[in-house]
Amino acid sequence: MVEALISQVLNLLHAYGIDRFANAFLIVTFSLIVGYVLSRYLRLWAVARLPIEIAVPLSRVVFLSVIVLGALIALRHLGVDISVLLVAGGVAGLALGFAAQTVVSNLLSGIFLYFDRPFKVGDAIAIGDRFGIVEDITIFSTRIRLFDGRLLRVSNEEVFKSNIINLANIKARRVEYQIVLAHGADATKATEVIKRVLDEDPLVLVEPAPLIFSPQVTLDGIVVTVWAWTTAGLYFDVWTALLSKIREELTKEGIKLAVPQRIIRLREGEGL
Amino acid sequence: MTFGVPFEELEVGGYRLRVKRAEDGIALYSRFDGEKEVVKIAVDPNLSLTVVPVEPFLNPRRDVVECVYLRLDPPITVRAGGNIEHNTYIPIDFAVVAQKSGEDFRVVDSFVNKGVVPKMALYGVPTNGYICRYFLATPLQEPKVHLSPVKLIINNNTEKVATVRNVVVPLQELAVFYKPGTWISYAAPIIMNIESETVAEISMATPEPPSADFERSPELPKRGIDIVEFGRDFIGLKELVKFKMIWGY
């Protein structure tokens, strides 16, 4: 009796297609639950391992993907031909992909940069010919406070492609100069003066020992190359102060520095 | 006037120090190089100023130095399995400390002996080394105000004769004492255990004053370093147990 009643109800539902709606509803509900649980666990896992800027969007993408998948299956149960939707979605995705190429590229670069970790916030870095302190690293871009005070936003794609020098993870740096003496200047005496300046500067390291290369005679003058090491944090202070000190001491000792000059010969009978 | 005694006028390390009460009630501390005033600082008149010897990390830059690098002159050769005690010096910095008795203190000025250039050296490689205060350590002779006598105990635990040319001591391990009322200072002995051709352990003897009338110099915050092991990066221990030097015979 009961079985016959259930059978009649099912036949009725089937006749009106209500069972398909129920199935579709169940599929969507199930996908919502699965998507929520999956994204929840993924977020917990990712937050502990990845920056928040990556972890949160990643969990959202997973949640939305599960919902979309569930919705497509539900539509199929309702008799909708999803192949048309997939083709349309594919075309739309392609168009969106082209449009969002830069965005996606920056996003992926941001993720790769996170794993590569060439620098961290607070590091002094050089990207190409730009020097500064890293202020922020987001999923799409990196913000650098340049040494002149300006804030530079560099897309992660550009950062990823660039040659990066991290100046923060070093203890000592080498200061290099090429001092050009005037032709005829006493190069031996100049070398002694430079050595004395280096020895008397407390910020020039004893080891690695400073090097003063043998003077080279060039068209511009006598070139003396100087290498001296200092602590990385004091590099710019030393670089500027030491050069002034060397020039000052050389001048004091009567050693002439080269000045740019050009000799012009005039042919006889020709004026300027 | 000497180490650890409040002063109003004092000559040390080639400089003249003076504390002068100004009319508005504050005290003015000045350091003179000859007639030239090179440092001038206003100080609360309730604080007394004393000069004490401290470990050599305040000069040339306080925020940079991590270790003391002693270049032994001459180098010391130790027989296999043998040990040797060598008396030498370590440099000290003169610290002018402002303090009200028993309370917190502040270093208001620091300097080295006039004419001495406090040089630094890199121990290790530029990417992973230590910035050290460099000192050419000669055998102990007559006492010098700007240098503390220190005993270097070298234990050669290897089966080969070893020649020690340099010793790198982390700053946390150094302890300097002084005898108030005199210019006498003293550093706790440095122990170097040579373990192999490449590794030597550096530690300090328990920092105890040589006699009851010595006082320990104020312990100032220093740049800490972690343990380093041969062939490995820093392993990140916060508390320093032993410092391992990478060296060579």
Short mmCIF file of C-alpha atoms in Angstrom, two decimals:
data_model
loop_
_atom_site.label_atom_id
_atom_site.label_comp_id
_atom_site.label_asym_id
_atom_site.label_seq_id
_atom_site.Cartn_x
_atom_site.Cartn_y
_atom_site.Cartn_z
CA MET A 1 0.00 0.00 0.00
CA VAL A 2 2.74 2.46 1.12
CA GLU A 3 5.08 1.30 -1.62
CA ALA A 4 2.39 1.94 -4.21
CA LEU A 5 1.86 5.44 -2.81
CA ILE A 6 5.58 6.25 -2.96
CA SER A 7 5.75 4.92 -6.48
CA GLN A 8 2.80 7.12 -7.50
CA VAL A 9 4.41 10.23 -5.97
CA LEU A 10 7.71 9.51 -7.70
CA ASN A 11 5.96 9.04 -11.01
CA LEU A 12 4.18 12.32 -10.50
CA LEU A 13 7.45 14.13 -9.66
CA HIS A 14 9.12 12.51 -12.62
CA ALA A 15 6.28 13.54 -14.86
CA TYR A 16 6.61 17.19 -13.83
CA GLY A 17 10.49 16.99 -13.75
CA ILE A 18 10.63 17.93 -10.07
CA ASP A 19 13.08 15.12 -9.26
CA ARG A 20 15.60 16.71 -11.61
CA PHE A 21 15.26 20.02 -9.78
CA ALA A 22 15.76 18.22 -6.51
CA ASN A 23 18.90 16.51 -7.82
CA ALA A 24 20.24 19.79 -9.14
CA PHE A 25 19.50 21.46 -5.81
CA LEU A 26 21.28 18.66 -3.96
CA ILE A 27 24.30 18.91 -6.29
CA VAL A 28 24.56 22.67 -5.81
CA THR A 29 24.17 22.31 -2.04
CA PHE A 30 26.79 19.55 -1.98
CA SER A 31 29.20 21.59 -4.07
CA LEU A 32 28.66 24.58 -1.75
CA ILE A 33 29.53 22.44 1.27
CA VAL A 34 32.54 20.82 -0.43
CA GLY A 35 33.73 24.19 -1.75
CA TYR A 36 33.39 25.82 1.66
CA VAL A 37 35.16 23.01 3.54
CA LEU A 38 37.88 22.73 0.91
CA SER A 39 38.56 26.47 0.76
CA ARG A 40 38.45 26.71 4.56
CA TYR A 41 41.10 24.03 5.01
CA LEU A 42 43.12 25.38 2.11
CA ARG A 43 43.10 28.85 3.65
CA LEU A 44 44.26 27.50 7.02
CA TRP A 45 47.04 25.59 5.30
CA ALA A 46 48.04 28.44 3.01
CA VAL A 47 47.98 31.23 5.61
CA ALA A 48 50.64 29.37 7.57
CA ARG A 49 52.84 28.93 4.52
CA LEU A 50 52.12 31.75 2.09
CA PRO A 51 51.63 35.49 2.40
CA ILE A 52 48.06 36.51 3.17
CA GLU A 53 47.85 38.28 -0.20
CA ILE A 54 48.25 34.90 -1.91
CA ALA A 55 46.51 32.63 0.59
CA VAL A 56 43.13 34.38 0.61
CA PRO A 57 42.65 34.74 -3.19
CA LEU A 58 43.84 31.16 -3.66
CA SER A 59 41.18 29.79 -1.30
CA ARG A 60 38.52 31.95 -3.01
CA VAL A 61 39.52 30.68 -6.43
CA VAL A 62 39.17 27.08 -5.21
CA PHE A 63 35.77 27.84 -3.63
CA LEU A 64 34.47 29.47 -6.81
CA SER A 65 35.84 26.66 -9.00
CA VAL A 66 33.98 24.01 -6.99
CA ILE A 67 30.76 26.07 -7.12
CA VAL A 68 31.04 26.57 -10.88
CA LEU A 69 31.73 22.86 -11.38
CA GLY A 70 28.72 21.95 -9.20
CA ALA A 71 26.52 24.44 -11.07
CA LEU A 72 27.52 22.97 -14.45
CA ILE A 73 26.72 19.42 -13.30
CA ALA A 74 23.40 20.63 -11.89
CA LEU A 75 22.52 22.33 -15.18
CA ARG A 76 23.29 19.10 -17.02
CA HIS A 77 20.87 17.29 -14.73
CA LEU A 78 18.25 19.86 -15.67
CA GLY A 79 18.79 18.98 -19.30
CA VAL A 80 20.69 22.08 -20.27
CA ASP A 81 23.31 21.47 -22.95
CA ILE A 82 26.42 22.71 -21.13
CA SER A 83 28.68 22.16 -24.12
CA VAL A 84 27.31 25.43 -25.52
CA LEU A 85 28.06 27.10 -22.23
CA LEU A 86 31.54 25.59 -22.14
CA VAL A 87 32.28 26.82 -25.66
CA ALA A 88 30.94 30.26 -24.79
CA GLY A 89 32.86 30.20 -21.53
CA GLY A 90 35.98 29.11 -23.37
CA VAL A 91 35.71 32.00 -25.82
CA ALA A 92 34.98 34.43 -23.00
CA GLY A 93 37.89 32.96 -21.01
CA LEU A 94 40.19 33.37 -23.98
CA ALA A 95 39.16 37.00 -24.39
CA LEU A 96 39.50 37.57 -20.66
CA GLY A 97 42.84 35.79 -20.70
CA PHE A 98 44.21 38.14 -23.35
CA ALA A 99 42.81 41.12 -21.51
CA ALA A 100 44.17 39.99 -18.16
CA GLN A 101 47.50 38.73 -19.47
CA THR A 102 49.48 41.39 -17.62
CA VAL A 103 47.51 40.91 -14.43
CA VAL A 104 48.03 37.15 -14.51
CA SER A 105 51.69 37.57 -15.36
CA ASN A 106 52.18 39.90 -12.39
CA LEU A 107 50.25 37.53 -10.15
CA LEU A 108 52.37 34.54 -11.16
CA SER A 109 55.56 36.59 -10.87
CA GLY A 110 54.48 37.60 -7.37
CA ILE A 111 54.04 33.95 -6.45
CA PHE A 112 57.40 32.98 -7.95
CA LEU A 113 59.07 35.91 -6.19
CA TYR A 114 57.63 34.70 -2.93
CA PHE A 115 59.23 31.30 -3.34
CA ASP A 116 62.46 32.70 -4.80
CA ARG A 117 62.74 35.32 -2.03
CA PRO A 118 65.43 37.52 -3.61
CA PHE A 119 64.68 40.20 -0.98
CA LYS A 120 62.37 41.02 1.88
CA VAL A 121 60.71 44.17 3.17
CA GLY A 122 63.35 46.51 4.58
CA ASP A 123 66.19 45.27 2.35
CA ALA A 124 68.25 47.73 0.35
CA ILE A 125 68.23 46.53 -3.25
CA ALA A 126 69.20 47.56 -6.74
CA ILE A 127 66.81 46.72 -9.57
CA GLY A 128 68.46 47.66 -12.80
CA ASP A 129 69.83 51.14 -12.23
CA ARG A 130 67.41 51.98 -9.41
CA PHE A 131 68.44 51.76 -5.77
CA GLY A 132 66.17 51.83 -2.74
CA ILE A 133 64.65 50.16 0.27
CA VAL A 134 61.85 47.63 -0.24
CA GLU A 135 58.76 49.02 1.48
CA ASP A 136 56.10 46.54 0.48
CA ILE A 137 55.69 43.40 -1.58
CA THR A 138 52.15 42.71 -2.77
CA ILE A 139 50.75 40.06 -5.04
CA PHE A 140 50.99 42.32 -8.10
CA SER A 141 53.76 44.80 -7.40
CA THR A 142 56.72 45.73 -5.25
CA ARG A 143 57.11 49.19 -3.73
CA ILE A 144 60.58 50.58 -3.33
CA ARG A 145 61.50 53.77 -1.48
CA LEU A 146 64.27 55.16 -3.66
CA PHE A 147 67.24 56.76 -1.96
CA ASP A 148 66.07 60.17 -3.19
CA GLY A 149 62.84 59.68 -1.21
CA ARG A 150 60.47 58.89 -4.10
CA LEU A 151 58.27 55.81 -3.93
CA LEU A 152 58.67 53.51 -6.92
CA ARG A 153 56.06 50.89 -7.79
CA VAL A 154 57.49 48.13 -9.91
CA SER A 155 55.26 45.41 -11.32
CA ASN A 156 56.24 41.96 -10.12
CA GLU A 157 56.70 40.86 -13.71
CA GLU A 158 59.39 43.50 -14.16
CA VAL A 159 60.97 42.64 -10.82
CA PHE A 160 61.03 38.98 -11.78
CA LYS A 161 62.70 39.71 -15.12
CA SER A 162 65.24 42.18 -13.71
CA ASN A 163 68.69 41.61 -12.34
CA ILE A 164 68.43 42.24 -8.62
CA ILE A 165 71.31 43.04 -6.30
CA ASN A 166 70.43 42.62 -2.66
CA LEU A 167 72.59 45.00 -0.67
CA ALA A 168 71.18 43.99 2.69
CA ASN A 169 72.65 40.54 3.13
CA ILE A 170 76.26 41.54 3.07
CA LYS A 171 78.66 42.57 5.79
CA ALA A 172 81.32 44.35 3.77
CA ARG A 173 81.50 46.18 0.44
CA ARG A 174 84.35 47.36 -1.69
CA VAL A 175 84.79 51.03 -2.48
CA GLU A 176 86.50 51.55 -5.84
CA TYR A 177 88.07 54.68 -7.24
CA GLN A 178 90.12 55.61 -10.23
CA ILE A 179 92.20 58.63 -9.33
CA VAL A 180 93.59 60.33 -12.41
CA LEU A 181 96.82 62.24 -11.79
CA ALA A 182 98.19 64.83 -14.16
CA HIS A 183 100.91 63.70 -16.57
CA GLY A 184 104.23 64.24 -14.84
CA ALA A 185 102.82 63.85 -11.30
CA ASP A 186 104.81 61.76 -8.82
CA ALA A 187 102.77 58.52 -8.94
CA THR A 188 104.89 56.80 -6.27
CA LYS A 189 104.34 59.61 -3.82
CA ALA A 190 100.63 59.66 -4.70
CA THR A 191 100.39 55.94 -3.92
CA GLU A 192 102.04 56.53 -0.54
CA VAL A 193 99.64 59.37 0.26
CA ILE A 194 96.61 57.27 -0.70
CA LYS A 195 97.89 54.38 1.42
CA ARG A 196 98.32 56.69 4.39
CA VAL A 197 94.77 58.02 3.99
CA LEU A 198 93.40 54.47 3.89
CA ASP A 199 95.42 53.45 6.96
CA GLU A 200 94.26 56.46 8.95
CA ASP A 201 90.58 55.99 8.16
CA PRO A 202 88.99 53.82 10.88
CA LEU A 203 86.15 52.81 8.58
CA VAL A 204 88.44 51.23 5.99
CA LEU A 205 88.89 47.58 6.90
CA VAL A 206 92.31 46.11 7.55
CA GLU A 207 91.08 42.81 6.14
CA PRO A 208 90.37 42.38 3.27
CA ALA A 209 93.38 44.60 2.79
CA PRO A 210 93.03 47.70 0.61
CA LEU A 211 94.68 47.51 -2.78
CA ILE A 212 96.34 50.29 -4.73
CA PHE A 213 97.15 49.11 -8.22
CA SER A 214 100.24 50.13 -10.13
CA PRO A 215 99.60 53.44 -11.86
CA GLN A 216 98.65 53.22 -15.53
CA VAL A 217 99.60 55.95 -17.96
CA THR A 218 96.69 56.84 -20.22
CA LEU A 219 95.80 59.69 -22.56
CA ASP A 220 93.91 61.39 -19.72
CA GLY A 221 96.69 61.12 -17.17
CA ILE A 222 98.17 58.60 -14.72
CA VAL A 223 95.37 56.40 -13.44
CA VAL A 224 95.68 54.98 -9.93
CA THR A 225 93.03 52.38 -9.11
CA VAL A 226 92.11 52.05 -5.43
CA TRP A 227 90.11 49.26 -3.81
CA ALA A 228 89.18 49.54 -0.16
CA TRP A 229 86.67 47.54 1.87
CA THR A 230 84.28 48.95 4.42
CA THR A 231 81.19 47.75 6.26
CA ALA A 232 78.14 47.49 4.02
CA GLY A 233 76.05 49.87 6.12
CA LEU A 234 78.64 52.63 5.92
CA TYR A 235 79.40 52.19 2.23
CA PHE A 236 77.99 55.48 0.95
CA ASP A 237 79.44 57.51 3.84
CA VAL A 238 82.88 56.06 3.23
CA TRP A 239 82.62 56.24 -0.54
CA THR A 240 81.97 59.98 -0.49
CA ALA A 241 84.21 60.95 2.44
CA LEU A 242 87.21 58.89 1.40
CA LEU A 243 87.38 60.29 -2.12
CA SER A 244 87.30 63.84 -0.80
CA LYS A 245 90.00 62.98 1.74
CA ILE A 246 92.25 61.40 -0.89
CA ARG A 247 91.88 64.39 -3.22
CA GLU A 248 92.49 66.80 -0.34
CA GLU A 249 95.64 65.00 0.81
CA LEU A 250 97.02 64.67 -2.73
CA THR A 251 96.51 68.38 -3.33
CA LYS A 252 98.09 69.18 0.04
CA GLU A 253 101.15 67.13 -0.97
CA GLY A 254 101.44 69.08 -4.22
CA ILE A 255 100.33 66.21 -6.44
CA LYS A 256 98.31 67.51 -9.35
CA LEU A 257 95.15 65.80 -10.45
CA ALA A 258 94.35 65.57 -14.14
CA VAL A 259 91.86 67.98 -15.60
CA PRO A 260 90.10 67.27 -18.91
CA GLN A 261 92.01 69.01 -21.69
CA ARG A 262 92.11 69.09 -25.48
CA ILE A 263 94.90 70.44 -27.65
CA ILE A 264 93.72 72.25 -30.77
CA ARG A 265 96.24 72.99 -33.51
CA LEU A 266 95.39 75.66 -36.05
CA ARG A 267 96.76 75.45 -39.56
CA GLU A 268 98.93 78.34 -40.54
CA GLY A 269 96.93 81.21 -41.96
CA GLU A 270 93.60 79.89 -40.74
CA GLY A 271 91.73 81.67 -38.00
CA LEU A 272 89.17 80.26 -35.65
CA MET B 1 90.94 61.35 39.16
CA THR B 2 90.93 57.88 37.64
CA PHE B 3 88.70 55.03 36.44
CA GLY B 4 85.36 54.83 38.22
CA VAL B 5 85.69 58.07 40.19
CA PRO B 6 83.29 60.96 39.50
CA PHE B 7 85.16 63.87 37.97
CA GLU B 8 84.82 67.52 37.19
CA GLU B 9 88.10 67.79 35.35
CA LEU B 10 90.15 64.87 34.08
CA GLU B 11 92.85 64.05 31.55
CA VAL B 12 92.81 60.63 29.95
CA GLY B 13 93.75 59.12 26.61
CA GLY B 14 95.24 62.41 25.44
CA TYR B 15 91.99 64.33 25.97
CA ARG B 16 90.82 66.71 28.67
CA LEU B 17 87.35 66.09 30.07
CA ARG B 18 85.41 68.71 31.93
CA VAL B 19 82.03 68.94 33.64
CA LYS B 20 80.84 72.48 34.15
CA ARG B 21 77.70 73.60 35.94
CA ALA B 22 75.79 76.07 33.79
CA GLU B 23 73.76 78.95 35.19
CA ASP B 24 70.44 77.37 34.28
CA GLY B 25 71.20 74.36 36.47
CA ILE B 26 72.25 71.82 33.83
CA ALA B 27 75.74 70.38 33.67
CA LEU B 28 77.79 70.60 30.50
CA TYR B 29 80.19 67.80 29.70
CA SER B 30 82.98 68.67 27.28
CA ARG B 31 85.90 66.78 25.79
CA PHE B 32 88.84 68.83 24.59
CA ASP B 33 91.53 67.88 22.11
CA GLY B 34 94.13 70.44 23.11
CA GLU B 35 92.16 73.68 23.11
CA LYS B 36 89.54 72.42 20.70
CA GLU B 37 86.24 71.30 22.18
CA VAL B 38 85.38 68.13 20.24
CA VAL B 39 82.37 66.93 22.25
CA LYS B 40 79.80 68.93 24.19
CA ILE B 41 76.80 67.33 25.91
CA ALA B 42 74.28 68.67 28.42
CA VAL B 43 73.72 66.36 31.39
CA ASP B 44 71.31 66.27 34.31
CA PRO B 45 73.33 67.74 37.24
CA ASN B 46 72.05 64.97 39.49
CA LEU B 47 74.06 62.46 37.48
CA SER B 48 77.73 61.97 38.18
CA LEU B 49 80.16 61.28 35.34
CA THR B 50 82.86 58.66 35.55
CA VAL B 51 85.30 57.20 33.05
CA VAL B 52 85.46 53.41 32.85
CA PRO B 53 87.25 51.00 30.51
CA VAL B 54 84.91 48.86 28.39
CA GLU B 55 85.27 46.15 25.78
CA PRO B 56 86.40 47.63 22.44
CA PHE B 57 83.11 47.89 20.59
CA LEU B 58 82.12 51.54 20.96
CA ASN B 59 84.65 52.74 18.40
CA PRO B 60 84.85 53.42 15.53
CA ARG B 61 81.09 52.69 15.32
CA ARG B 62 79.11 51.10 18.10
CA ASP B 63 76.45 49.52 15.90
CA VAL B 64 78.91 47.67 13.70
CA VAL B 65 81.52 45.79 15.71
CA GLU B 66 80.69 42.17 16.61
CA CYS B 67 84.01 40.61 17.59
CA VAL B 68 87.56 41.44 18.51
CA TYR B 69 90.18 40.23 16.06
CA LEU B 70 93.57 39.82 17.67
CA ARG B 71 96.40 39.49 15.17
CA LEU B 72 99.21 37.96 17.22
CA ASP B 73 102.58 39.58 16.72
CA PRO B 74 104.57 37.36 16.72
CA PRO B 75 102.48 34.27 15.94
CA ILE B 76 102.57 31.52 18.58
CA THR B 77 103.50 27.93 17.75
CA VAL B 78 102.15 25.24 20.09
CA ARG B 79 103.33 21.64 20.18
CA ALA B 80 100.95 18.77 19.41
CA GLY B 81 98.78 18.07 22.44
CA GLY B 82 100.43 20.94 24.30
CA ASN B 83 99.20 24.16 25.80
CA ILE B 84 100.65 27.58 26.29
CA GLU B 85 99.75 30.70 28.24
CA HIS B 86 100.54 33.95 26.53
CA ASN B 87 100.14 37.36 28.13
CA THR B 88 99.17 40.08 25.75
CA TYR B 89 96.82 43.08 25.50
CA ILE B 90 93.37 43.78 24.21
CA PRO B 91 92.34 47.33 23.40
CA ILE B 92 89.75 49.06 25.56
CA ASP B 93 87.43 51.95 24.87
CA PHE B 94 87.12 54.77 27.37
CA ALA B 95 83.44 55.23 28.19
CA VAL B 96 82.13 58.30 29.98
CA VAL B 97 79.21 57.00 32.00
CA ALA B 98 76.47 59.18 33.49
CA GLN B 99 74.86 57.55 36.48
CA LYS B 100 73.23 58.25 39.79
CA SER B 101 74.67 55.76 42.25
CA GLY B 102 73.12 52.32 41.85
CA GLU B 103 70.69 53.41 39.17
CA ASP B 104 70.52 52.98 35.41
CA PHE B 105 73.41 54.45 33.46
CA ARG B 106 74.08 55.93 30.07
CA VAL B 107 77.27 56.17 28.04
CA VAL B 108 77.44 59.84 27.04
CA ASP B 109 80.79 59.71 25.28
CA SER B 110 83.41 57.18 24.27
CA PHE B 111 86.83 57.46 22.74
CA VAL B 112 90.11 55.71 22.23
CA ASN B 113 93.59 56.88 23.02
CA LYS B 114 94.46 59.94 20.95
CA GLY B 115 96.60 58.97 17.99
CA VAL B 116 95.27 55.41 17.92
CA VAL B 117 93.13 54.60 14.88
CA PRO B 118 90.49 52.05 15.93
CA LYS B 119 90.57 49.85 12.84
CA MET B 120 88.14 47.13 11.86
CA ALA B 121 88.51 43.91 9.91
CA LEU B 122 86.18 41.44 8.27
CA TYR B 123 86.53 37.93 9.59
CA GLY B 124 85.06 35.54 7.05
CA VAL B 125 83.51 36.35 3.71
CA PRO B 126 81.62 39.55 2.80
CA THR B 127 78.26 37.77 2.72
CA ASN B 128 78.61 35.76 5.89
CA GLY B 129 81.37 37.10 8.08
CA TYR B 130 81.88 39.20 11.18
CA ILE B 131 82.93 42.81 11.45
CA CYS B 132 85.61 42.88 14.13
CA ARG B 133 87.65 45.45 15.95
CA TYR B 134 91.17 44.77 14.74
CA PHE B 135 94.16 44.83 17.05
CA LEU B 136 97.79 43.88 16.62
CA ALA B 137 98.44 42.05 19.90
CA THR B 138 102.03 42.21 21.07
CA PRO B 139 103.46 40.41 24.14
CA LEU B 140 102.63 42.06 27.46
CA GLN B 141 105.19 44.56 28.65
CA GLU B 142 104.58 47.64 30.76
CA PRO B 143 100.98 48.54 31.70
CA LYS B 144 99.19 50.92 29.36
CA VAL B 145 96.09 52.90 30.23
CA HIS B 146 94.38 52.27 26.89
CA LEU B 147 95.13 48.54 26.81
CA SER B 148 94.00 45.77 29.15
CA PRO B 149 96.34 42.89 29.93
CA VAL B 150 94.80 39.55 28.97
CA LYS B 151 95.97 35.98 29.29
CA LEU B 152 95.53 33.88 26.17
CA ILE B 153 95.42 30.16 26.96
CA ILE B 154 95.96 28.02 23.87
CA ASN B 155 95.27 24.28 24.08
CA ASN B 156 96.36 22.32 21.05
CA ASN B 157 94.15 19.23 21.10
CA THR B 158 95.42 17.95 17.75
CA GLU B 159 98.31 15.68 16.93
CA LYS B 160 100.09 18.30 14.87
CA VAL B 161 102.08 21.38 15.76
CA ALA B 162 99.89 24.44 15.36
CA THR B 163 100.80 28.06 14.71
CA VAL B 164 98.25 30.59 15.90
CA ARG B 165 98.26 33.88 14.03
CA ASN B 166 94.90 35.30 14.98
CA VAL B 167 92.20 34.89 17.58
CA VAL B 168 88.62 36.08 17.08
CA VAL B 169 86.67 36.68 20.27
CA PRO B 170 82.93 37.42 20.26
CA LEU B 171 82.10 40.56 22.19
CA GLN B 172 79.61 38.93 24.55
CA GLU B 173 82.35 36.76 25.86
CA LEU B 174 84.69 39.59 26.78
CA ALA B 175 84.72 40.89 30.32
CA VAL B 176 86.78 43.87 31.44
CA PHE B 177 87.48 44.80 35.06
CA TYR B 178 89.06 47.91 36.52
CA LYS B 179 90.41 48.98 39.86
CA PRO B 180 88.59 52.15 40.96
CA GLY B 181 90.93 54.94 41.88
CA THR B 182 93.64 53.72 39.48
CA TRP B 183 94.18 53.43 35.72
CA ILE B 184 94.49 49.65 35.99
CA SER B 185 92.22 47.40 33.95
CA TYR B 186 92.15 43.68 33.33
CA ALA B 187 90.37 41.38 30.87
CA ALA B 188 89.22 37.86 31.71
CA PRO B 189 91.42 35.18 30.11
CA ILE B 190 90.65 33.96 26.59
CA ILE B 191 90.76 30.22 26.00
CA MET B 192 91.45 28.83 22.56
CA ASN B 193 91.01 25.10 22.06
CA ILE B 194 92.43 23.94 18.76
CA GLU B 195 90.27 21.03 17.70
CA SER B 196 91.50 20.36 14.19
CA GLU B 197 93.37 21.92 11.31
CA THR B 198 90.33 24.01 10.50
CA VAL B 199 88.39 24.59 13.70
CA ALA B 200 89.28 26.20 17.02
CA GLU B 201 86.88 26.90 19.86
CA ILE B 202 87.06 30.23 21.60
CA SER B 203 85.65 30.76 25.06
CA MET B 204 86.35 32.92 28.06
CA ALA B 205 87.26 31.85 31.54
CA THR B 206 84.58 32.61 34.11
CA PRO B 207 84.68 36.39 34.35
CA GLU B 208 86.04 36.86 37.83
CA PRO B 209 87.97 39.90 39.01
CA PRO B 210 91.64 39.31 39.73
CA SER B 211 91.10 40.60 43.26
CA ALA B 212 88.26 41.87 45.44
CA ASP B 213 89.09 45.52 44.81
CA PHE B 214 88.36 45.22 41.07
CA GLU B 215 84.97 46.07 39.63
CA ARG B 216 83.44 44.81 36.41
CA SER B 217 82.91 47.42 33.75
CA PRO B 218 79.26 48.18 33.01
CA GLU B 219 77.78 45.55 30.73
CA LEU B 220 76.53 47.47 27.73
CA PRO B 221 74.23 46.04 25.08
CA LYS B 222 76.30 44.68 22.21
CA ARG B 223 75.64 43.19 18.84
CA GLY B 224 75.14 39.51 19.46
CA ILE B 225 76.33 36.76 17.19
CA ASP B 226 75.23 33.21 16.85
CA ILE B 227 77.25 30.08 16.86
CA VAL B 228 78.99 29.40 13.61
CA GLU B 229 80.23 26.01 12.60
CA PHE B 230 82.76 25.13 9.97
CA GLY B 231 81.21 24.61 6.58
CA ARG B 232 77.73 25.58 7.75
CA ASP B 233 75.70 28.71 8.00
CA PHE B 234 74.62 30.25 11.25
CA ILE B 235 72.45 27.78 13.09
CA GLY B 236 70.50 30.46 14.86
CA LEU B 237 70.94 29.72 18.54
CA LYS B 238 70.25 32.80 20.57
CA GLU B 239 72.46 31.94 23.48
CA LEU B 240 76.13 31.75 22.75
CA VAL B 241 77.76 28.65 24.16
CA LYS B 242 81.00 28.41 22.23
CA PHE B 243 82.41 30.32 19.34
CA LYS B 244 84.11 28.25 16.70
CA MET B 245 86.79 29.89 14.64
CA ILE B 246 87.61 28.69 11.20
CA TRP B 247 91.31 28.89 10.93
CA GLY B 248 94.29 27.09 9.50
CA TYR B 249 97.67 25.94 10.68
#
